[in-house]
């Protein structure tokens, strides 16, 4: 089951991300909760994590008065596995390079601690953090692998 952040916990997120300081990376900037805005976006097809097609009746051309339910396979093979997702965006109020670097490292580490999926650019912004989680290593893109190869010696990957 995929973990979701509940609405009542949104206000605590800046503090959680600021507190998620990675111990293996030296950061030159100190990050505080007041420096961050954490935005949680819930996206779905209108019925939370349910497939809305499961609640639609379909009519047969031969008998327009008869409505029937159809199975998932009868609809399409292209239906998604999940019908809702939660996106988390972190904005940093400070714009200096050292603070932005620290914010990226904190966010990736926070995702790791909370067993969330890796941020989209996690391989690029947190090269020293992302290898900690085994499934993150195998899920990388070709582009991320190229970036890692530029920054890390071949024996460290």
Coordinates of C-alpha atoms in Angstrom, one line a residue:
X1 CA 0.0 0.0 0.0
X2 CA 1.3 3.4 -0.9
X3 CA 1.7 5.8 2.0
X4 CA -0.2 9.1 1.8
X5 CA 0.2 12.2 3.8
X6 CA -3.0 13.2 5.6
X7 CA -4.3 16.8 5.4
X8 CA -4.0 17.3 9.1
X9 CA -0.2 16.6 8.9
X10 CA 0.5 19.2 6.1
X11 CA 1.5 22.0 8.6
X12 CA 4.2 19.8 10.1
X13 CA 5.9 19.0 6.8
X14 CA 8.3 22.0 6.6
X15 CA 9.7 21.1 10.0
X16 CA 10.0 17.4 9.1
X17 CA 11.9 18.2 5.9
X18 CA 14.1 20.7 7.6
X19 CA 14.9 18.1 10.3
X20 CA 15.7 15.4 7.8
X21 CA 19.4 16.4 7.6
X22 CA 21.5 13.6 5.9
X23 CA 24.4 12.7 8.0
X24 CA 26.7 11.5 5.2
X25 CA 26.7 14.8 3.3
X26 CA 28.4 17.9 4.5
X27 CA 26.1 20.9 4.1
X28 CA 27.3 24.5 4.3
X29 CA 23.9 26.0 4.9
X30 CA 21.6 25.4 7.9
X31 CA 18.0 24.8 6.8
X32 CA 15.1 25.9 9.0
X33 CA 11.4 25.1 8.6
X34 CA 10.6 28.8 8.0
X35 CA 12.8 28.6 4.9
X36 CA 10.5 26.0 3.3
X37 CA 7.0 25.7 1.8
X38 CA 5.8 22.1 1.3
X39 CA 2.9 21.8 -1.1
X40 CA 1.0 18.5 -1.3
X41 CA -1.0 18.0 -4.4
X42 CA -3.6 15.2 -4.6
X43 CA -4.6 14.1 -8.1
X44 CA -7.3 11.6 -9.0
X45 CA -10.1 10.9 -11.5
X46 CA -12.7 12.2 -9.1
X47 CA -13.2 9.2 -6.9
X48 CA -10.0 9.2 -4.8
X49 CA -8.2 5.9 -5.5
X50 CA -11.2 4.1 -7.1
X51 CA -11.7 3.4 -10.8
X52 CA -14.6 5.6 -11.8
X53 CA -15.3 3.3 -14.8
X54 CA -16.3 0.6 -12.3
X55 CA -19.4 2.7 -11.4
X56 CA -20.5 3.5 -14.9
X57 CA -23.3 1.6 -16.6
X58 CA -23.1 0.8 -20.3
X59 CA -25.9 0.3 -22.7
X60 CA -26.1 -2.3 -25.4
X61 CA -27.2 -1.3 -28.9
X62 CA -29.5 -4.3 -29.1
X63 CA -31.5 -3.3 -26.0
X64 CA -31.3 0.4 -25.1
X65 CA -33.4 -0.1 -22.0
X66 CA -30.9 -2.5 -20.4
X67 CA -27.8 -1.1 -18.6
X68 CA -24.9 -3.4 -17.8
X69 CA -21.6 -3.2 -15.9
X70 CA -18.5 -4.3 -17.7
X71 CA -15.3 -5.7 -16.4
X72 CA -12.0 -3.9 -16.4
X73 CA -10.7 -6.0 -19.3
X74 CA -13.7 -5.2 -21.4
X75 CA -13.0 -1.5 -21.1
X76 CA -9.3 -1.4 -22.1
X77 CA -6.0 -3.0 -21.5
X78 CA -4.6 0.6 -21.1
X79 CA -6.3 1.4 -17.8
X80 CA -3.8 2.5 -15.1
X81 CA -3.1 0.4 -12.0
X82 CA -3.7 3.3 -9.7
X83 CA -6.3 6.1 -10.0
X84 CA -4.9 8.6 -7.6
X85 CA -1.5 10.0 -6.7
X86 CA 0.0 12.5 -4.3
X87 CA 2.7 14.9 -5.5
X88 CA 4.9 16.7 -2.9
X89 CA 6.7 19.9 -3.9
X90 CA 9.2 21.7 -1.7
X91 CA 9.9 25.4 -2.3
X92 CA 12.8 27.2 -0.7
X93 CA 12.3 30.8 0.2
X94 CA 16.1 31.5 0.1
X95 CA 17.7 31.4 -3.3
X96 CA 21.4 31.2 -2.5
X97 CA 23.2 28.1 -3.9
X98 CA 24.2 26.7 -0.6
X99 CA 20.7 26.8 0.9
X100 CA 19.1 25.4 -2.3
X101 CA 21.7 22.5 -2.3
X102 CA 20.8 21.8 1.4
X103 CA 17.1 21.9 0.7
X104 CA 17.5 19.3 -2.1
X105 CA 19.5 17.0 0.1
X106 CA 17.0 17.3 3.0
X107 CA 14.1 16.6 0.7
X108 CA 15.6 13.5 -0.8
X109 CA 16.6 12.2 2.6
X110 CA 13.1 13.0 4.0
X111 CA 11.6 10.9 1.1
X112 CA 14.0 8.1 2.0
X113 CA 13.1 8.2 5.7
X114 CA 9.4 8.1 5.0
X115 CA 9.6 5.4 2.4
X116 CA 8.3 7.6 -0.4
X117 CA 9.3 7.2 -4.0
X118 CA 12.5 9.0 -5.1
X119 CA 12.0 12.6 -6.3
X120 CA 12.0 12.9 -10.1
X121 CA 15.5 14.3 -10.2
X122 CA 16.8 12.6 -7.0
X123 CA 19.7 10.9 -8.9
X124 CA 20.9 14.3 -10.0
X125 CA 20.4 16.5 -7.0
X126 CA 21.4 14.0 -4.3
X127 CA 24.1 11.8 -5.8
X128 CA 25.5 10.8 -2.5
X129 CA 22.1 10.0 -0.9
X130 CA 20.0 8.1 -3.4
X131 CA 22.1 4.9 -3.5
X132 CA 21.0 4.1 0.1
X133 CA 17.7 2.7 -1.0
X134 CA 18.2 -0.4 -3.1
X135 CA 15.0 -0.1 -5.3
X136 CA 15.9 3.5 -6.1
X137 CA 19.1 2.3 -7.8
X138 CA 17.4 0.0 -10.2
X139 CA 14.6 2.4 -11.0
X140 CA 16.9 5.2 -12.4
X141 CA 16.7 6.5 -16.0
X142 CA 19.4 6.4 -18.6
X143 CA 19.9 10.1 -18.1
X144 CA 20.4 9.7 -14.4
X145 CA 22.9 7.0 -15.0
X146 CA 24.9 9.3 -17.3
X147 CA 24.9 12.0 -14.7
X148 CA 26.0 9.5 -12.0
X149 CA 28.8 8.4 -14.3
X150 CA 30.1 12.0 -14.6
X151 CA 30.2 12.5 -10.8
X152 CA 31.0 9.2 -9.3
X153 CA 33.9 6.8 -10.0
X154 CA 32.8 3.6 -11.7
X155 CA 33.6 1.4 -8.6
X156 CA 31.2 3.4 -6.4
X157 CA 28.0 2.6 -8.4

